[in-house]
Coordinates of N, CA and C in Angstrom, one line a residue:
X5 N -48.8 68.7 60.9 CA -47.8 67.7 60.5 C -48.4 66.5 59.7
X6 N -47.6 66.0 58.8 CA -48.1 64.9 58.1 C -47.7 63.6 58.9
X7 N -48.6 62.6 58.7 CA -48.3 61.3 59.3 C -47.3 60.5 58.5
X8 N -46.3 59.9 59.1 CA -45.4 59.1 58.3 C -46.0 57.8 58.1
X9 N -46.0 57.3 56.8 CA -46.5 56.0 56.5 C -45.6 54.9 57.0
X10 N -46.2 53.9 57.5 CA -45.5 52.7 58.0 C -46.2 51.4 57.8
X11 N -47.4 51.5 57.3 CA -48.2 50.3 57.2 C -49.0 50.0 58.5
X12 N -49.9 49.1 58.4 CA -50.7 48.8 59.6 C -49.9 48.2 60.7
X13 N -49.9 48.8 61.9 CA -49.2 48.2 63.0 C -47.7 48.4 63.0
X14 N -47.2 49.1 62.0 CA -45.7 49.3 61.9 C -45.4 50.8 62.1
X15 N -44.5 51.0 63.1 CA -44.0 52.4 63.4 C -42.6 52.5 62.8
X16 N -42.4 53.5 62.0 CA -41.1 53.7 61.4 C -40.1 54.0 62.5
X17 N -38.8 53.6 62.4 CA -37.8 53.8 63.3 C -36.9 54.9 62.9
X18 N -36.5 55.7 63.8 CA -35.6 56.9 63.5 C -34.4 56.9 64.4
X19 N -33.2 57.1 63.8 CA -32.0 57.3 64.5 C -31.4 58.6 64.1
X20 N -31.1 59.4 65.1 CA -30.5 60.7 64.9 C -29.3 60.9 65.8
X21 N -28.3 61.6 65.3 CA -27.1 61.8 66.2 C -27.4 62.8 67.3
X22 N -27.9 64.0 66.9 CA -28.2 65.0 67.9 C -29.7 65.1 68.1
X23 N -30.2 64.8 69.2 CA -31.6 64.9 69.5 C -31.9 65.2 70.9
X24 N -33.0 65.7 71.2 CA -33.4 66.1 72.6 C -34.8 65.8 72.8
X25 N -35.4 66.3 73.9 CA -36.8 66.0 74.2 C -37.7 66.5 73.1
X26 N -37.4 67.6 72.4 CA -38.3 68.1 71.3 C -38.3 67.1 70.2
X27 N -37.1 66.5 69.9 CA -37.0 65.5 68.8 C -37.9 64.3 69.2
X28 N -37.8 63.9 70.5 CA -38.7 62.8 71.0 C -40.1 63.1 70.8
X29 N -40.5 64.3 71.1 CA -41.9 64.7 71.0 C -42.4 64.7 69.5
X30 N -41.5 65.2 68.6 CA -41.9 65.2 67.2 C -42.0 63.8 66.6
X31 N -41.1 62.9 67.0 CA -41.2 61.5 66.6 C -42.5 60.9 67.0
X32 N -42.8 61.2 68.3 CA -44.1 60.6 68.9 C -45.3 61.1 68.1
X33 N -45.3 62.4 67.8 CA -46.4 63.1 67.1 C -46.5 62.5 65.7
X34 N -45.4 62.1 65.1 CA -45.4 61.5 63.7 C -45.6 60.0 63.7
X35 N -45.7 59.4 64.9 CA -45.9 58.0 65.0 C -44.6 57.2 64.7
X36 N -43.5 57.8 65.0 CA -42.2 57.1 64.8 C -41.6 56.7 66.1
X37 N -40.7 55.7 66.1 CA -40.0 55.4 67.3 C -38.5 55.9 67.2
X38 N -38.1 56.7 68.1 CA -36.7 57.1 68.1 C -35.9 56.0 68.8
X39 N -35.0 55.4 68.1 CA -34.3 54.2 68.6 C -33.0 54.6 69.3
X40 N -33.2 55.4 70.3 CA -32.1 55.8 71.2 C -32.6 55.8 72.6
X41 N -31.6 55.7 73.6 CA -32.1 55.9 75.0 C -32.7 57.3 75.1
X42 N -33.6 57.5 76.1 CA -34.3 58.8 76.3 C -33.2 59.9 76.5
X43 N -33.6 61.1 76.0 CA -32.7 62.3 76.0 C -32.3 62.6 77.5
X44 N -33.2 62.4 78.4 CA -32.9 62.6 79.8 C -31.7 61.7 80.3
X45 N -31.7 60.5 79.9 CA -30.7 59.5 80.3 C -29.4 59.9 79.6
X46 N -29.4 60.2 78.3 CA -28.2 60.6 77.6 C -27.6 61.8 78.2
X47 N -28.4 62.8 78.5 CA -27.9 64.1 79.1 C -27.2 63.7 80.5
X48 N -27.9 62.9 81.3 CA -27.3 62.5 82.6 C -26.0 61.8 82.4
X49 N -25.9 60.9 81.5 CA -24.6 60.1 81.3 C -23.6 60.9 80.6
X50 N -23.9 62.1 80.0 CA -22.9 62.9 79.3 C -22.1 63.7 80.4
X51 N -22.5 63.6 81.6 CA -21.8 64.4 82.7 C -20.5 63.6 83.1
X52 N -19.4 64.4 83.1 CA -18.1 63.8 83.6 C -18.3 63.4 85.1
X53 N -19.1 64.1 85.8 CA -19.2 63.7 87.2 C -20.0 62.4 87.4
X54 N -21.1 62.3 86.6 CA -21.9 61.0 86.7 C -21.1 59.8 86.3
X55 N -20.5 59.9 85.1 CA -19.8 58.8 84.6 C -18.6 58.4 85.4
X56 N -17.9 59.4 86.0 CA -16.7 59.1 86.9 C -17.2 58.5 88.1
X57 N -18.4 59.0 88.7 CA -18.9 58.4 89.9 C -19.3 56.9 89.7
X58 N -20.0 56.7 88.5 CA -20.3 55.3 88.2 C -19.1 54.4 88.1
X59 N -18.1 54.9 87.4 CA -16.8 54.1 87.3 C -16.2 53.9 88.6
X60 N -16.1 54.9 89.5 CA -15.6 54.7 90.8 C -16.3 53.7 91.6
X61 N -17.7 53.7 91.5 CA -18.5 52.7 92.3 C -18.2 51.3 91.7
X62 N -18.0 51.2 90.4 CA -17.8 49.9 89.8 C -16.4 49.4 90.0
X63 N -15.5 50.3 90.5 CA -14.1 49.9 90.7 C -13.3 49.9 89.4
X64 N -13.7 50.7 88.5 CA -13.0 50.9 87.2 C -11.8 51.8 87.5
X65 N -10.6 51.4 87.1 CA -9.4 52.2 87.3 C -9.4 53.4 86.4
X66 N -9.1 54.5 86.9 CA -9.0 55.8 86.1 C -7.9 56.7 86.8
X67 N -7.7 57.8 86.2 CA -6.8 58.8 86.7 C -7.2 59.1 88.1
X68 N -6.3 59.1 89.1 CA -6.7 59.5 90.5 C -7.5 60.8 90.5
X69 N -8.7 60.7 91.2 CA -9.5 61.9 91.2 C -10.4 62.0 92.5
X70 N -11.0 63.1 92.7 CA -11.9 63.3 93.8 C -13.1 64.1 93.2
X71 N -14.3 63.7 93.5 CA -15.5 64.4 93.1 C -15.9 65.3 94.3
X72 N -16.2 66.6 93.9 CA -16.5 67.5 95.0 C -17.3 68.7 94.4
X73 N -17.5 69.7 95.2 CA -18.2 70.9 94.7 C -17.2 72.1 94.8
X74 N -17.1 72.9 93.7 CA -16.2 74.0 93.6 C -16.6 75.1 94.6
X75 N -15.7 75.5 95.5 CA -16.0 76.5 96.5 C -14.9 77.6 96.5
X76 N -13.6 77.2 96.9 CA -12.5 78.1 97.0 C -11.2 77.4 96.8
X77 N -10.1 78.1 96.7 CA -8.8 77.6 96.5 C -8.4 76.7 97.6
X78 N -8.5 77.1 98.9 CA -8.1 76.4 100.0 C -8.8 75.0 100.1
X79 N -10.1 75.0 99.8 CA -10.9 73.8 99.9 C -10.4 72.8 98.8
X80 N -10.2 73.4 97.6 CA -9.7 72.6 96.5 C -8.4 71.9 96.8
X81 N -7.5 72.7 97.4 CA -6.1 72.3 97.7 C -6.2 71.2 98.8
X82 N -7.1 71.4 99.8 CA -7.2 70.5 100.9 C -7.8 69.1 100.4
X83 N -8.8 69.2 99.6 CA -9.3 67.9 99.0 C -8.3 67.2 98.1
X84 N -7.6 68.0 97.3 CA -6.6 67.4 96.4 C -5.5 66.7 97.2
X85 N -5.1 67.4 98.3 CA -4.0 66.8 99.2 C -4.5 65.6 99.9
X86 N -5.8 65.6 100.3 CA -6.3 64.4 101.0 C -6.4 63.2 100.1
X87 N -6.6 63.5 98.8 CA -6.7 62.4 97.8 C -5.3 62.1 97.1
X88 N -4.3 62.8 97.6 CA -2.9 62.7 97.1 C -2.8 62.9 95.6
X89 N -3.4 64.0 95.1 CA -3.5 64.2 93.7 C -2.3 65.0 93.1
X90 N -1.5 65.5 94.0 CA -0.3 66.3 93.6 C -0.5 67.8 93.4
X91 N 0.5 68.5 92.9 CA 0.4 69.9 92.8 C -0.3 70.4 91.5
X92 N -0.1 69.6 90.4 CA -0.7 70.0 89.2 C -2.1 69.3 89.0
X93 N -3.1 70.1 89.0 CA -4.5 69.5 89.0 C -5.2 69.8 87.7
X94 N -6.1 68.9 87.3 CA -7.0 69.1 86.2 C -8.4 69.1 86.8
X95 N -9.1 70.2 86.6 CA -10.5 70.4 87.1 C -11.5 70.4 86.0
X96 N -12.5 69.6 86.1 CA -13.5 69.5 85.1 C -14.9 69.7 85.7
X97 N -15.7 70.5 85.0 CA -17.2 70.6 85.3 C -17.9 69.6 84.6
X98 N -19.2 69.3 84.9 CA -19.9 68.2 84.3 C -20.1 68.1 82.8
X99 N -20.4 69.2 82.2 CA -20.6 69.2 80.7 C -19.7 70.2 80.0
X100 N -19.2 69.8 78.9 CA -18.3 70.7 78.2 C -18.2 70.3 76.8
X101 N -17.7 71.2 75.9 CA -17.5 70.9 74.5 C -16.0 71.1 74.2
X102 N -15.4 70.1 73.7 CA -14.0 70.2 73.3 C -13.1 70.8 74.4
X103 N -13.4 70.4 75.6 CA -12.5 70.8 76.7 C -12.7 72.2 77.2
X104 N -13.8 72.8 76.8 CA -14.0 74.2 77.3 C -14.2 74.3 78.8
X105 N -14.5 73.2 79.4 CA -14.7 73.2 80.8 C -13.7 72.3 81.5
X106 N -12.5 72.2 80.9 CA -11.4 71.5 81.6 C -10.3 72.5 81.8
X107 N -9.9 72.6 83.1 CA -9.0 73.6 83.5 C -7.7 73.0 84.2
X108 N -6.6 73.5 83.8 CA -5.3 73.0 84.4 C -4.9 74.1 85.4
X109 N -4.9 73.6 86.7 CA -4.7 74.6 87.8 C -3.6 74.1 88.7
X110 N -2.6 74.9 88.9 CA -1.5 74.4 89.8 C -1.1 75.5 90.8
X111 N -1.8 76.6 90.8 CA -1.6 77.6 91.8 C -2.9 78.5 92.0
X112 N -2.9 79.3 93.0 CA -4.1 80.1 93.3 C -4.5 81.0 92.2
X113 N -3.5 81.6 91.4 CA -3.9 82.5 90.3 C -4.6 81.7 89.2
X114 N -4.3 80.4 89.0 CA -5.1 79.6 88.1 C -6.5 79.4 88.6
X115 N -6.6 79.2 89.9 CA -8.0 79.1 90.4 C -8.8 80.4 90.2
X116 N -8.1 81.5 90.5 CA -8.8 82.8 90.4 C -9.2 83.0 88.9
X117 N -8.4 82.6 88.0 CA -8.8 82.8 86.6 C -10.0 82.0 86.2
X118 N -10.2 80.9 86.8 CA -11.4 80.0 86.3 C -12.5 79.9 87.4
X119 N -12.3 80.5 88.5 CA -13.3 80.3 89.6 C -14.7 80.7 89.2
X120 N -14.9 81.6 88.3 CA -16.3 82.0 87.9 C -17.0 80.8 87.3
X121 N -16.3 79.9 86.6 CA -16.9 78.7 86.0 C -17.0 77.5 86.9
X122 N -16.2 77.6 88.0 CA -16.1 76.4 88.8 C -16.8 76.5 90.2
X123 N -16.9 77.7 90.7 CA -17.5 77.9 92.1 C -19.0 77.5 92.0
X124 N -19.4 76.7 92.9 CA -20.8 76.3 92.9 C -21.2 75.1 92.0
X125 N -20.2 74.7 91.2 CA -20.5 73.5 90.3 C -19.9 72.2 90.9
X126 N -20.6 71.1 90.5 CA -20.0 69.8 90.9 C -18.7 69.7 90.0
X127 N -17.6 69.3 90.6 CA -16.4 69.2 89.8 C -15.7 67.9 90.0
X128 N -14.9 67.5 89.1 CA -14.0 66.4 89.1 C -12.6 67.0 89.2
X129 N -11.8 66.6 90.2 CA -10.4 67.1 90.4 C -9.5 65.9 90.2
X130 N -8.6 66.0 89.2 CA -7.7 64.9 88.9 C -6.3 65.2 89.0
X131 N -5.5 64.2 89.2 CA -4.0 64.3 89.1 C -3.7 64.5 87.7
X132 N -2.9 65.5 87.4 CA -2.5 65.7 86.0 C -1.5 64.6 85.5
X133 N -1.8 64.0 84.4 CA -0.9 63.0 83.8 C -0.4 63.4 82.5
X134 N 0.7 62.9 82.1 CA 1.2 63.1 80.7 C 0.9 61.8 80.0
X135 N 0.0 61.8 79.1 CA -0.4 60.6 78.3 C -0.3 60.9 76.8
X136 N -0.2 59.8 76.1 CA -0.3 59.9 74.7 C -1.4 59.0 74.2
X137 N -2.6 59.5 74.1 CA -3.7 58.7 73.6 C -3.6 58.4 72.2
X138 N -3.8 57.1 71.8 CA -3.6 56.7 70.5 C -4.8 55.8 70.1
X139 N -5.3 56.0 68.9 CA -6.4 55.2 68.4 C -6.0 54.7 67.0
X140 N -6.6 53.6 66.5 CA -6.3 53.2 65.2 C -7.7 52.6 64.6
X141 N -7.9 52.8 63.4 CA -9.1 52.3 62.7 C -8.7 51.3 61.7
X142 N -9.7 50.4 61.4 CA -9.5 49.3 60.4 C -10.7 49.2 59.6
X143 N -10.5 48.7 58.4 CA -11.6 48.5 57.5 C -11.4 47.1 56.8
X144 N -12.5 46.3 56.7 CA -12.4 45.0 56.1 C -12.8 45.2 54.6
X145 N -12.0 44.7 53.7 CA -12.3 44.7 52.3 C -12.3 43.3 51.7
X146 N -12.7 43.2 50.5 CA -12.6 41.9 49.9 C -11.2 41.4 49.7
X147 N -10.2 42.3 49.7 CA -8.8 41.9 49.6 C -8.1 41.7 50.9
X148 N -8.8 42.0 52.0 CA -8.1 41.9 53.3 C -8.5 43.0 54.2
X149 N -7.7 43.2 55.3 CA -8.0 44.2 56.3 C -6.9 45.3 56.1
X150 N -7.4 46.6 56.0 CA -6.5 47.7 56.0 C -6.6 48.4 57.3
X151 N -5.4 48.6 58.0 CA -5.3 49.1 59.3 C -4.5 50.4 59.3
X152 N -5.0 51.4 60.0 CA -4.2 52.6 60.2 C -5.0 53.8 59.6
X153 N -4.5 55.0 59.8 CA -3.3 55.3 60.5 C -3.5 55.5 62.0
X154 N -2.4 55.6 62.7 CA -2.6 55.8 64.1 C -2.9 57.3 64.3
X155 N -3.8 57.6 65.2 CA -4.3 58.9 65.5 C -4.0 59.3 66.9
X156 N -3.6 60.5 67.2 CA -3.4 61.0 68.6 C -4.2 62.3 68.7
X157 N -4.4 62.7 70.0 CA -5.1 63.9 70.3 C -4.1 65.0 70.4
X158 N -4.4 66.2 70.1 CA -3.6 67.4 70.3 C -4.0 68.0 71.6
X159 N -3.3 67.8 72.6 CA -3.7 68.3 73.9 C -3.0 69.6 74.2
X160 N -3.8 70.7 74.4 CA -3.3 72.0 74.7 C -2.5 72.7 73.6
X161 N -2.7 72.3 72.4 CA -1.9 72.9 71.3 C -2.5 74.3 71.1
X162 N -1.7 75.4 71.3 CA -2.2 76.7 71.4 C -2.9 77.2 70.1
X163 N -2.4 76.7 68.9 CA -3.1 77.1 67.7 C -4.5 76.5 67.5
X164 N -4.8 75.4 68.2 CA -6.0 74.8 68.0 C -7.0 74.9 69.2
X165 N -6.5 75.4 70.4 CA -7.3 75.5 71.6 C -7.9 76.8 71.6
X166 N -9.2 76.9 71.6 CA -9.9 78.2 71.6 C -9.9 79.0 72.9
X167 N -9.6 78.4 74.0 CA -9.5 79.1 75.2 C -8.4 78.6 76.1
X168 N -7.8 79.5 76.9 CA -6.6 79.1 77.7 C -7.0 78.1 78.7
X169 N -6.0 77.3 79.1 CA -6.2 76.2 80.1 C -7.2 75.2 79.7
X170 N -7.5 75.0 78.5 CA -8.3 73.9 78.1 C -7.6 73.0 77.1
X171 N -8.2 71.9 76.8 CA -7.6 71.0 75.8 C -8.4 71.0 74.6
X172 N -7.9 70.4 73.5 CA -8.6 70.3 72.3 C -8.6 68.9 71.8
X173 N -9.8 68.4 71.5 CA -9.9 67.0 71.1 C -9.9 66.9 69.6
X174 N -8.8 67.1 69.0 CA -8.7 67.0 67.5 C -7.8 65.8 67.2
X175 N -8.2 65.0 66.2 CA -7.3 64.0 65.9 C -6.3 64.4 64.8
X176 N -5.1 63.9 64.8 CA -4.1 64.2 63.8 C -3.3 63.0 63.4
X177 N -2.7 63.0 62.3 CA -1.9 61.9 61.9 C -0.7 61.8 62.9
X178 N -0.4 60.6 63.3 CA 0.8 60.5 64.2 C 2.0 60.4 63.3
X179 N 2.9 61.3 63.4 CA 4.1 61.3 62.6 C 5.2 60.5 63.2
X180 N 6.2 60.1 62.5 CA 7.3 59.4 63.0 C 8.0 60.2 64.1
X181 N 8.0 61.5 64.0 CA 8.7 62.3 65.0 C 8.0 62.2 66.4
X182 N 6.6 62.0 66.4 CA 5.9 62.0 67.7 C 5.9 60.6 68.3
X183 N 6.3 59.6 67.6 CA 6.4 58.3 68.2 C 7.7 58.0 68.8
X184 N 7.8 57.2 69.9 CA 9.1 56.9 70.5 C 9.9 56.0 69.5
X185 N 11.2 56.2 69.5 CA 12.1 55.4 68.6 C 11.8 53.9 68.6
X186 N 11.8 53.3 67.5 CA 11.5 51.9 67.4 C 10.1 51.5 67.5
X187 N 9.2 52.5 67.6 CA 7.7 52.1 67.8 C 6.9 52.4 66.6
X188 N 7.5 52.5 65.5 CA 6.8 52.7 64.2 C 7.4 51.9 63.1
X189 N 6.5 51.6 62.1 CA 6.9 50.9 61.0 C 6.1 51.4 59.8
X190 N 6.6 51.2 58.6 CA 5.8 51.6 57.4 C 4.5 50.9 57.3
X191 N 3.5 51.6 56.8 CA 2.2 51.0 56.7 C 2.3 49.9 55.6
X192 N 1.6 48.8 55.9 CA 1.5 47.7 55.0 C 0.1 47.6 54.4
X193 N 0.0 47.7 53.1 CA -1.3 47.5 52.5 C -1.4 46.1 52.0
X194 N -2.5 45.4 52.3 CA -2.7 44.0 51.9 C -2.5 43.9 50.4
X195 N -1.8 42.9 50.0 CA -1.5 42.7 48.5 C -0.4 43.4 48.0
X196 N 0.1 44.5 48.7 CA 1.2 45.3 48.2 C 2.5 44.5 48.4
X197 N 3.5 44.7 47.4 CA 4.8 44.0 47.5 C 5.9 44.9 47.6

């Protein structure tokens, strides 16, 4: 491998979106500093179980949940009842991509369908809520600030969800039809009349 030039006493800095222990090793071999937390820490904090546990310890309000280990339907039901999570449950395993490890379970047949992925795993069991997540972006320009559009997630949309009982985290334009009456207004562009 070639040494990356950086001048005497200067180590080049590298920022990557997707990197792991191998990337850290390559950067070290090349004399570069990867300016991200260690891959081990990022992987640990990428766990639904770890981040929920940290939030619970810190008293951060979230959807009612219980952290447990997947074993069988009766244990899941008993722990959900003890935590008063209701009949419709959302079960998540620690790591997943686009909701592939998020399961909506409200009866034993649902448990049976997903038990191979859940049994033996640390899981987060939540009360199912109906929410409308909304985000908005803004950009500063020399003419002013442009805000919008509002974006929502498509949760459980069958055409976009690759596997049953999982959600899909895709953003879409919020249409007037999807917003409650009186909660929308035309976009205003700075300087437009």
